[in-house]
DNA sequence: GTCTATAATATGATAGAC
DNA sequence: GTCTATCATATTATAGAC
């Protein structure tokens, strides 16, 4: 078997695998310590690579960070996209809140790296916020307005209602340290879901 | 006038004034760049002092940070402390939400430095969270339970309701970049207050 | 109390052997 | 593709003159 044919795919596979390992490690470290609080060495150690080897895959520290952010944002929008104007508002919104809470509990680092980025002025994702995110919100604002116009839910300010859902659901990822400190021990997922859904949705019932 | 008597108070006044200037400058810089993203030099420049001179007042960078945090937290709790069990629940809660939003709009850096600290595991304020904050929440949980028992508001999970208020109100400070990017331009304070109060409180009405 | 100068260290990034 | 060694720089912190 000729070397050239055998090696090319193998290299790609290793590359692909290493990139995934790096992104996973980088997410955890960036999320815990912030952009400048993170050293390339920390990421390399967590990924099981040497620092120069890691920098072979991503030339600069910032490149790793941007790759992690983009990878995370892709997942982030999925639940909101699924909000269906044809469905029952309370079922749709309950599902959305439930999925966002699931994400917060399952992957706090993903929420935190995003929170950290915005907290510091979102220098790397301005375009994303003003483009795809804004368009998606505008689309779902229409969905909520439609439900209001159809008399299915009480009138509410749609964009601020979306902000409220984001704020409350992500609170359980970003501020879990505080939640646990104040509660003593964290409540179960099911209890949190019930409480949050009631707080955010009961006021919409006719 | 003897030197010793004249100088001592003068030094204290300068010290006190410089400390205030340093804390104000440090709040802005730490809030914008995070703990490790901030250099002592940045704070010194913003405070109008030389770096060694600043380090004369606070021996280490971490000391400045802790001082800023403690100073900020003091202000932070005041509105919640004022929640009065004897008052009308809707007036009390509307006032609390309104004051928290005022704080978020007036002083985003104060909210952000706190958010950043918790986001990264709250290494410097663990005791505060598990002590004074927890006690205050427990006290106000009782207030809410009292209102529920008296039939003044519908049943709600009190601690998670407090978390929701924190999450939503602080969202307008911590995530203002995102809010403005999504809305195009930020809505007026009055509109935000109305929307938030409705979202959080309407579900409590009997 | 405040400054200049500098020590001590940490870290991003690269060169070059294998 | 991966490693060791190292450069270049940035940054915390201090020493010591004034």
CSV table of C-alpha atoms (C1' of nucleotides) in Angstrom, one decimal:
chain,number,residue,atom,x,y,z
A,1,UNK,CA,0.0,0.0,0.0
A,2,UNK,CA,1.5,3.3,-1.1
A,3,UNK,CA,2.4,5.6,1.7
A,4,UNK,CA,0.7,8.7,0.3
A,5,UNK,CA,-2.7,7.0,0.1
A,6,UNK,CA,-2.5,5.4,3.5
A,7,UNK,CA,-1.2,8.4,5.4
A,8,UNK,CA,-3.5,11.2,4.1
A,9,UNK,CA,-6.7,9.9,5.7
A,10,UNK,CA,-4.9,8.8,8.8
A,11,UNK,CA,-3.5,12.3,9.3
A,12,UNK,CA,-6.9,13.9,8.8
A,13,UNK,CA,-8.5,11.6,11.3
A,14,UNK,CA,-5.8,12.4,13.9
A,15,UNK,CA,-6.2,16.1,13.2
A,16,UNK,CA,-10.0,15.9,13.5
A,17,UNK,CA,-9.8,13.9,16.7
A,18,UNK,CA,-7.2,16.2,18.2
A,19,UNK,CA,-9.1,19.3,17.3
A,20,UNK,CA,-12.2,17.9,19.1
A,21,UNK,CA,-10.1,17.1,22.1
A,22,UNK,CA,-8.6,20.6,22.1
A,23,UNK,CA,-12.0,22.3,21.7
A,24,UNK,CA,-13.4,20.3,24.6
A,25,UNK,CA,-10.4,21.1,26.9
A,26,UNK,CA,-10.4,24.7,25.8
A,27,UNK,CA,-14.1,25.1,26.6
A,28,UNK,CA,-13.6,24.0,30.1
A,29,UNK,CA,-10.5,26.1,30.8
A,30,UNK,CA,-11.7,29.3,29.1
A,31,UNK,CA,-15.0,28.9,30.9
A,32,UNK,CA,-13.4,28.6,34.2
A,33,UNK,CA,-10.7,31.3,34.0
A,34,UNK,CA,-11.8,33.6,31.2
A,35,UNK,CA,-9.9,34.5,28.0
A,36,UNK,CA,-6.9,36.1,29.6
A,37,UNK,CA,-7.1,34.0,32.7
A,38,UNK,CA,-6.4,31.0,30.6
A,39,UNK,CA,-3.0,29.9,29.5
A,40,UNK,CA,-2.2,27.9,26.4
A,41,UNK,CA,-0.4,25.5,28.7
A,42,UNK,CA,-3.5,24.8,30.7
A,43,UNK,CA,-5.4,23.9,27.6
A,44,UNK,CA,-2.5,21.7,26.4
A,45,UNK,CA,-2.3,19.8,29.7
A,46,UNK,CA,-6.0,19.2,29.8
A,47,UNK,CA,-6.0,18.1,26.2
A,48,UNK,CA,-3.0,15.8,26.8
A,49,UNK,CA,-0.8,17.6,24.3
A,50,UNK,CA,2.3,19.6,24.4
A,51,UNK,CA,2.0,23.4,24.1
A,52,UNK,CA,3.8,23.5,20.7
A,53,UNK,CA,1.8,20.6,19.4
A,54,UNK,CA,-1.4,22.4,20.4
A,55,UNK,CA,-0.2,25.5,18.6
A,56,UNK,CA,0.4,23.4,15.5
A,57,UNK,CA,-3.4,22.9,15.3
A,58,UNK,CA,-4.4,26.4,16.3
A,59,UNK,CA,-1.8,29.0,15.5
A,60,UNK,CA,-2.8,31.5,18.2
A,61,UNK,CA,-4.6,31.4,21.5
A,62,UNK,CA,-7.3,33.6,20.1
A,63,UNK,CA,-8.0,31.2,17.3
A,64,UNK,CA,-8.8,28.5,19.8
A,65,UNK,CA,-11.1,30.8,21.7
A,66,UNK,CA,-13.1,31.8,18.6
A,67,UNK,CA,-13.4,28.2,17.5
A,68,UNK,CA,-14.8,27.3,20.9
A,69,UNK,CA,-17.3,30.1,20.8
A,70,UNK,CA,-18.5,29.4,17.3
A,71,UNK,CA,-18.9,25.7,18.1
A,72,UNK,CA,-20.9,26.5,21.3
A,73,UNK,CA,-23.2,29.1,19.7
A,74,UNK,CA,-24.3,26.6,17.1
A,75,UNK,CA,-25.8,24.4,19.8
A,76,UNK,CA,-27.1,27.4,21.7
A,77,UNK,CA,-29.8,28.5,19.2
A,78,UNK,CA,-31.3,25.2,18.4
A,79,UNK,CA,-34.0,25.1,21.2
A,80,UNK,CA,-35.3,28.6,20.3
A,81,UNK,CA,-35.4,27.8,16.6
A,82,UNK,CA,-37.8,25.0,17.4
A,83,UNK,CA,-40.4,27.3,19.0
A,84,UNK,CA,-43.4,26.6,16.7
A,85,UNK,CA,-46.1,29.1,16.1
A,86,UNK,CA,-48.5,26.3,15.2
A,87,UNK,CA,-48.2,24.6,18.6
A,88,UNK,CA,-49.9,25.4,21.9
A,89,UNK,CA,-48.0,28.3,23.5
A,90,UNK,CA,-47.8,26.8,26.9
A,91,UNK,CA,-46.5,23.5,25.6
A,92,UNK,CA,-44.0,25.2,23.3
A,93,UNK,CA,-42.7,27.6,26.0
A,94,UNK,CA,-42.6,24.9,28.7
A,95,UNK,CA,-40.6,22.8,26.3
A,96,UNK,CA,-38.2,25.7,25.5
A,97,UNK,CA,-37.6,26.5,29.1
A,98,UNK,CA,-37.1,22.8,30.0
A,99,UNK,CA,-34.6,22.4,27.2
A,100,UNK,CA,-32.7,25.5,28.2
A,101,UNK,CA,-32.5,24.3,31.8
A,102,UNK,CA,-31.4,20.9,30.6
A,103,UNK,CA,-28.6,22.6,28.7
A,104,UNK,CA,-27.7,24.7,31.7
A,105,UNK,CA,-27.5,21.7,34.0
A,106,UNK,CA,-25.7,19.5,31.5
A,107,UNK,CA,-23.1,21.9,30.2
A,108,UNK,CA,-22.5,24.9,32.4
A,109,UNK,CA,-19.1,25.7,30.8
A,110,UNK,CA,-20.9,26.3,27.4
A,111,UNK,CA,-23.2,28.8,29.0
A,112,UNK,CA,-20.4,30.4,31.0
A,113,UNK,CA,-18.0,31.0,28.2
A,114,UNK,CA,-20.8,32.7,26.3
A,115,UNK,CA,-21.8,34.8,29.4
A,116,UNK,CA,-18.2,35.8,29.9
A,117,UNK,CA,-17.8,36.9,26.3
A,118,UNK,CA,-20.9,39.1,26.5
A,119,UNK,CA,-20.0,40.4,30.0
A,120,UNK,CA,-16.8,41.8,28.5
A,121,UNK,CA,-18.5,43.5,25.6
A,122,UNK,CA,-18.7,40.5,23.2
A,123,UNK,CA,-15.6,41.6,21.2
A,124,UNK,CA,-15.5,38.3,19.2
A,125,UNK,CA,-19.2,37.8,18.5
A,126,UNK,CA,-20.6,41.3,17.7
A,127,UNK,CA,-21.6,40.2,14.2
A,128,UNK,CA,-23.3,37.1,15.5
A,129,UNK,CA,-25.4,39.2,18.0
A,130,UNK,CA,-26.4,41.8,15.5
A,131,UNK,CA,-27.0,39.3,12.7
A,132,UNK,CA,-28.2,35.7,13.2
A,133,UNK,CA,-29.2,36.2,16.8
A,134,UNK,CA,-31.2,39.4,16.2
A,135,UNK,CA,-33.0,37.8,13.2
A,136,UNK,CA,-33.9,34.8,15.2
A,137,UNK,CA,-35.3,36.9,18.0
A,138,UNK,CA,-37.3,39.0,15.6
A,139,UNK,CA,-38.8,35.8,14.1
A,140,UNK,CA,-39.8,34.5,17.5
A,141,UNK,CA,-41.1,37.9,18.6
A,142,UNK,CA,-43.6,37.5,15.7
A,143,UNK,CA,-44.5,34.1,17.0
A,144,UNK,CA,-45.4,35.5,20.4
A,145,UNK,CA,-47.2,38.4,18.9
A,146,UNK,CA,-49.3,36.0,16.9
A,147,UNK,CA,-50.2,34.0,20.0
A,148,UNK,CA,-51.2,37.3,21.7
A,149,UNK,CA,-53.3,38.4,18.8
A,150,UNK,CA,-55.0,35.1,18.6
A,151,UNK,CA,-55.9,35.4,22.3
A,152,UNK,CA,-54.0,32.3,23.3
A,153,UNK,CA,-51.8,34.2,25.9
A,154,UNK,CA,-52.1,37.5,27.7
A,155,UNK,CA,-50.3,40.4,26.2
A,156,UNK,CA,-46.6,40.6,27.1
A,157,UNK,CA,-43.6,42.5,25.8
A,158,UNK,CA,-42.1,39.7,23.5
A,159,UNK,CA,-38.4,40.6,23.3
A,160,UNK,CA,-38.2,41.3,27.0
A,161,UNK,CA,-40.0,38.0,27.7
A,162,UNK,CA,-37.4,36.2,25.6
A,163,UNK,CA,-34.7,38.0,27.6
A,164,UNK,CA,-36.3,36.9,30.8
A,165,UNK,CA,-36.3,33.3,29.7
A,166,UNK,CA,-32.7,33.5,28.8
A,167,UNK,CA,-31.7,35.3,32.0
A,168,UNK,CA,-33.5,32.9,34.3
A,169,UNK,CA,-32.5,29.6,32.6
A,170,UNK,CA,-28.9,30.6,32.2
A,171,UNK,CA,-28.8,31.8,35.8
A,172,UNK,CA,-28.7,28.1,36.8
A,173,UNK,CA,-25.5,27.5,34.8
A,174,UNK,CA,-23.7,30.8,35.2
A,175,UNK,CA,-24.6,31.4,38.9
A,176,UNK,CA,-24.8,27.8,40.0
A,177,UNK,CA,-22.1,28.6,42.7
A,178,UNK,CA,-24.4,31.2,44.2
A,179,UNK,CA,-27.5,29.1,43.8
A,180,UNK,CA,-25.9,26.2,45.7
A,181,UNK,CA,-24.4,28.4,48.3
A,182,UNK,CA,-27.7,30.0,49.1
A,183,UNK,CA,-29.9,26.9,48.9
A,184,UNK,CA,-27.4,24.8,50.8
A,185,UNK,CA,-27.6,22.1,48.2
A,186,UNK,CA,-29.1,22.5,44.8
A,187,UNK,CA,-32.7,21.5,44.3
A,188,UNK,CA,-33.5,18.7,41.8
A,189,UNK,CA,-33.8,19.5,38.1
A,190,UNK,CA,-37.5,18.7,38.1
A,191,UNK,CA,-38.2,21.0,41.0
A,192,UNK,CA,-36.3,23.9,39.3
A,193,UNK,CA,-38.1,23.3,36.0
A,194,UNK,CA,-41.5,23.4,37.7
A,195,UNK,CA,-40.7,26.5,39.7
A,196,UNK,CA,-39.2,28.4,36.7
A,197,UNK,CA,-42.0,27.5,34.4
A,198,UNK,CA,-44.5,28.7,36.9
A,199,UNK,CA,-42.7,32.0,37.5
A,200,UNK,CA,-42.4,32.8,33.8
A,201,UNK,CA,-45.5,31.3,32.4
A,202,UNK,CA,-48.4,31.6,34.9
A,203,UNK,CA,-48.8,35.3,34.2
A,204,UNK,CA,-49.6,34.5,30.5
A,205,UNK,CA,-52.7,32.3,31.3
A,206,UNK,CA,-56.0,33.8,30.4
B,1,UNK,CA,1.5,74.5,64.4
B,2,UNK,CA,3.5,71.4,65.2
B,3,UNK,CA,4.2,69.2,62.2
B,4,UNK,CA,3.1,66.0,63.8
B,5,UNK,CA,-0.3,67.3,64.6
B,6,UNK,CA,-0.8,68.9,61.2
B,7,UNK,CA,0.5,66.1,59.1
B,8,UNK,CA,-1.3,63.1,60.5
B,9,UNK,CA,-4.8,64.2,59.6
B,10,UNK,CA,-3.6,65.5,56.2
B,11,UNK,CA,-2.0,62.1,55.3
B,12,UNK,CA,-5.2,60.3,56.3
B,13,UNK,CA,-7.3,62.5,54.1
B,14,UNK,CA,-5.0,62.0,51.2
B,15,UNK,CA,-4.9,58.2,51.8
B,16,UNK,CA,-8.7,58.1,52.1
B,17,UNK,CA,-9.2,60.1,48.9
B,18,UNK,CA,-6.7,58.1,47.0
B,19,UNK,CA,-8.2,54.8,48.1
B,20,UNK,CA,-11.6,56.0,46.9
B,21,UNK,CA,-10.1,57.0,43.6
B,22,UNK,CA,-8.3,53.6,43.3
B,23,UNK,CA,-11.5,51.6,44.1
B,24,UNK,CA,-13.5,53.6,41.5
B,25,UNK,CA,-10.8,53.1,38.8
B,26,UNK,CA,-10.3,49.4,39.8
B,27,UNK,CA,-14.1,48.7,39.6
B,28,UNK,CA,-14.2,49.9,36.0
B,29,UNK,CA,-11.1,48.1,34.9
B,30,UNK,CA,-11.8,44.8,36.7
B,31,UNK,CA,-15.3,44.9,35.4
B,32,UNK,CA,-14.3,45.4,31.8
B,33,UNK,CA,-11.4,42.9,31.6
B,34,UNK,CA,-11.8,40.5,34.5
B,35,UNK,CA,-9.3,39.8,37.3
B,36,UNK,CA,-6.5,38.4,35.2
B,37,UNK,CA,-7.3,40.6,32.2
B,38,UNK,CA,-6.6,43.6,34.4
B,39,UNK,CA,-3.1,44.9,34.9
B,40,UNK,CA,-2.1,47.0,37.9
B,41,UNK,CA,-0.8,49.5,35.4
B,42,UNK,CA,-4.3,50.0,33.8
B,43,UNK,CA,-5.8,50.8,37.2
B,44,UNK,CA,-2.9,53.1,38.1
B,45,UNK,CA,-3.3,55.1,34.8
B,46,UNK,CA,-7.1,55.3,35.3
B,47,UNK,CA,-6.6,56.5,38.9
B,48,UNK,CA,-4.0,59.0,37.9
B,49,UNK,CA,-1.3,57.4,40.0
B,50,UNK,CA,2.0,55.6,39.3
B,51,UNK,CA,2.0,51.9,39.6
B,52,UNK,CA,4.4,51.8,42.6
B,53,UNK,CA,2.3,54.5,44.3
B,54,UNK,CA,-0.8,52.5,43.8
B,55,UNK,CA,0.9,49.4,45.3
B,56,UNK,CA,1.7,51.5,48.3
B,57,UNK,CA,-2.0,51.7,49.1
B,58,UNK,CA,-2.8,48.1,48.2
B,59,UNK,CA,0.1,45.7,48.5
B,60,UNK,CA,-1.1,43.2,46.0
B,61,UNK,CA,-3.4,43.2,42.9
B,62,UNK,CA,-5.6,40.8,44.7
B,63,UNK,CA,-6.1,43.1,47.7
B,64,UNK,CA,-7.5,45.8,45.4
B,65,UNK,CA,-9.8,43.3,43.8
B,66,UNK,CA,-11.2,42.1,47.2
B,67,UNK,CA,-11.6,45.6,48.4
B,68,UNK,CA,-13.6,46.5,45.3
B,69,UNK,CA,-15.8,43.4,45.7
B,70,UNK,CA,-16.6,44.0,49.4
B,71,UNK,CA,-17.3,47.7,48.7
B,72,UNK,CA,-19.7,46.7,45.9
B,73,UNK,CA,-21.5,43.9,47.8
B,74,UNK,CA,-22.4,46.3,50.6
B,75,UNK,CA,-24.5,48.4,48.2
B,76,UNK,CA,-25.9,45.3,46.5
B,77,UNK,CA,-27.9,44.0,49.4
B,78,UNK,CA,-29.7,47.1,50.4
B,79,UNK,CA,-32.8,46.9,48.2
B,80,UNK,CA,-33.5,43.3,49.2
B,81,UNK,CA,-33.1,44.1,52.9
B,82,UNK,CA,-35.8,46.7,52.5
B,83,UNK,CA,-38.4,44.2,51.4
B,84,UNK,CA,-41.1,44.7,54.1
B,85,UNK,CA,-43.4,41.9,55.2
B,86,UNK,CA,-45.9,44.5,56.4
B,87,UNK,CA,-46.2,46.2,53.0
B,88,UNK,CA,-48.4,45.2,50.1
B,89,UNK,CA,-46.6,42.4,48.2
B,90,UNK,CA,-47.0,44.0,44.7
B,91,UNK,CA,-45.9,47.4,45.9
B,92,UNK,CA,-42.9,45.9,47.7
B,93,UNK,CA,-41.9,43.6,44.8
B,94,UNK,CA,-42.4,46.3,42.2
B,95,UNK,CA,-40.2,48.6,44.2
B,96,UNK,CA,-37.5,46.0,44.6
B,97,UNK,CA,-37.5,45.2,40.9
B,98,UNK,CA,-37.5,48.9,40.0
B,99,UNK,CA,-34.5,49.6,42.3
B,100,UNK,CA,-32.5,46.6,41.0
B,101,UNK,CA,-33.1,47.8,37.5
B,102,UNK,CA,-32.1,51.3,38.4
B,103,UNK,CA,-28.8,49.9,39.8
B,104,UNK,CA,-28.3,47.8,36.7
B,105,UNK,CA,-28.7,50.8,34.5
B,106,UNK,CA,-26.8,53.3,36.7
B,107,UNK,CA,-23.8,51.1,37.5
B,108,UNK,CA,-23.3,48.1,35.2
B,109,UNK,CA,-19.7,47.6,36.2
B,110,UNK,CA,-20.8,46.9,39.8
B,111,UNK,CA,-23.1,44.2,38.5
B,112,UNK,CA,-20.5,42.8,36.1
B,113,UNK,CA,-17.6,42.5,38.6
B,114,UNK,CA,-20.0,40.5,40.8
B,115,UNK,CA,-21.2,38.4,37.9
B,116,UNK,CA,-17.7,37.7,36.8
B,117,UNK,CA,-16.7,36.6,40.3
B,118,UNK,CA,-19.5,34.1,40.6
B,119,UNK,CA,-19.1,32.9,37.0
B,120,UNK,CA,-15.6,31.8,37.9
B,121,UNK,CA,-16.6,30.0,41.1
B,122,UNK,CA,-16.7,32.9,43.5
B,123,UNK,CA,-13.2,32.2,45.0
B,124,UNK,CA,-13.1,35.4,46.9
B,125,UNK,CA,-16.7,35.6,48.3
B,126,UNK,CA,-17.6,32.1,49.2
B,127,UNK,CA,-18.0,33.1,52.8
B,128,UNK,CA,-20.2,36.0,51.9
B,129,UNK,CA,-22.5,33.7,49.7
B,130,UNK,CA,-22.8,31.0,52.4
B,131,UNK,CA,-23.1,33.5,55.2
B,132,UNK,CA,-24.8,36.9,55.0
B,133,UNK,CA,-26.4,36.4,51.6
B,134,UNK,CA,-27.8,33.0,52.5
B,135,UNK,CA,-29.2,34.4,55.7
B,136,UNK,CA,-30.8,37.4,54.0
B,137,UNK,CA,-32.4,35.1,51.4
B,138,UNK,CA,-33.8,32.8,54.1
B,139,UNK,CA,-35.3,35.9,55.8
B,140,UNK,CA,-36.9,37.1,52.7
B,141,UNK,CA,-38.1,33.6,51.8
B,142,UNK,CA,-40.1,33.8,55.0
B,143,UNK,CA,-41.6,37.1,54.0
B,144,UNK,CA,-42.8,35.6,50.7
B,145,UNK,CA,-44.1,32.5,52.5
B,146,UNK,CA,-46.0,34.8,54.8
B,147,UNK,CA,-47.7,36.6,51.9
B,148,UNK,CA,-48.6,33.3,50.4
B,149,UNK,CA,-50.1,32.0,53.6
B,150,UNK,CA,-52.0,35.2,54.1
B,151,UNK,CA,-53.5,34.7,50.6
B,152,UNK,CA,-52.0,37.9,49.3
B,153,UNK,CA,-50.2,36.3,46.4
B,154,UNK,CA,-50.5,33.0,44.6
B,155,UNK,CA,-48.2,30.2,45.8
B,156,UNK,CA,-44.7,30.3,44.3
B,157,UNK,CA,-41.3,28.8,45.1
B,158,UNK,CA,-39.8,31.6,47.1
B,159,UNK,CA,-36.0,31.1,46.7
B,160,UNK,CA,-36.4,30.4,42.9
B,161,UNK,CA,-38.6,33.5,42.7
B,162,UNK,CA,-35.8,35.6,44.2
B,163,UNK,CA,-33.3,34.0,41.9
B,164,UNK,CA,-35.6,34.9,38.9
B,165,UNK,CA,-35.7,38.5,40.0
B,166,UNK,CA,-31.9,38.7,40.3
B,167,UNK,CA,-31.4,37.0,37.0
B,168,UNK,CA,-33.7,39.2,35.0
B,169,UNK,CA,-32.8,42.5,36.6
B,170,UNK,CA,-29.0,41.9,36.4
B,171,UNK,CA,-29.4,40.7,32.8
B,172,UNK,CA,-29.8,44.3,31.8
B,173,UNK,CA,-26.5,45.2,33.3
B,174,UNK,CA,-24.4,42.1,32.5
B,175,UNK,CA,-25.8,41.4,29.1
B,176,UNK,CA,-26.5,44.9,28.0
B,177,UNK,CA,-24.3,44.4,25.0
B,178,UNK,CA,-26.5,41.6,23.8
B,179,UNK,CA,-29.8,43.4,24.7
B,180,UNK,CA,-28.7,46.4,22.6
B,181,UNK,CA,-27.5,44.3,19.7
B,182,UNK,CA,-30.7,42.4,19.6
B,183,UNK,CA,-33.1,45.3,20.1
B,184,UNK,CA,-31.2,47.6,17.8
B,185,UNK,CA,-31.2,50.3,20.4
B,186,UNK,CA,-32.0,49.8,24.0
B,187,UNK,CA,-35.6,50.5,25.2
B,188,UNK,CA,-36.2,53.2,27.7
B,189,UNK,CA,-35.8,52.4,31.4
B,190,UNK,CA,-39.5,52.9,32.0
B,191,UNK,CA,-40.5,50.5,29.4
B,192,UNK,CA,-38.1,47.9,30.6
B,193,UNK,CA,-39.4,48.3,34.2
B,194,UNK,CA,-43.0,47.9,33.1
B,195,UNK,CA,-42.2,44.8,31.0
B,196,UNK,CA,-40.1,43.1,33.7
B,197,UNK,CA,-42.6,43.8,36.5
B,198,UNK,CA,-45.4,42.3,34.4
B,199,UNK,CA,-43.4,39.2,33.4
B,200,UNK,CA,-42.4,38.5,37.0
B,201,UNK,CA,-45.4,39.6,39.0
B,202,UNK,CA,-48.5,39.1,37.0
B,203,UNK,CA,-48.5,35.4,37.7
B,204,UNK,CA,-48.8,36.2,41.4
B,205,UNK,CA,-52.1,38.0,41.3
B,206,UNK,CA,-55.1,36.3,42.7
C,1,DG,C1',4.2,59.6,50.0
C,2,DT,C1',5.9,59.4,45.4
C,3,DC,C1',9.1,58.4,42.0
C,4,DT,C1',12.7,55.7,38.7
C,5,DA,C1',14.7,51.5,37.9
C,6,DT,C1',14.7,46.8,38.0
C,7,DA,C1',14.2,42.2,39.7
C,8,DA,C1',11.4,37.9,39.2
C,9,DT,C1',8.3,35.5,36.9
C,10,DA,C1',4.9,34.0,33.6
C,11,DT,C1',3.4,33.3,29.1
C,12,DG,C1',2.5,33.5,24.1
C,13,DA,C1',4.8,32.0,20.3
C,14,DT,C1',8.7,30.0,17.4
C,15,DA,C1',12.9,27.4,15.7
C,16,DG,C1',14.6,23.3,14.6
C,17,DA,C1',15.6,18.3,15.6
C,18,DC,C1',13.4,13.9,15.1
D,1,DG,C1',3.0,15.5,13.6
D,2,DT,C1',5.4,15.9,17.8
D,3,DC,C1',8.9,17.1,20.7
D,4,DT,C1',12.8,20.1,23.4
D,5,DA,C1',14.7,24.3,23.9
D,6,DT,C1',14.3,29.0,23.7
D,7,DC,C1',13.1,33.8,22.4
D,8,DA,C1',10.5,38.0,23.2
D,9,DT,C1',7.4,40.2,25.8
D,10,DA,C1',4.3,41.5,29.5
D,11,DT,C1',3.5,42.0,34.1
D,12,DT,C1',3.6,41.6,39.2
D,13,DA,C1',6.1,43.3,42.7
D,14,DT,C1',10.1,45.4,45.1
D,15,DA,C1',14.4,48.2,46.1
D,16,DG,C1',16.0,52.4,47.0
D,17,DA,C1',16.5,57.5,45.9
D,18,DC,C1',14.2,61.8,46.9
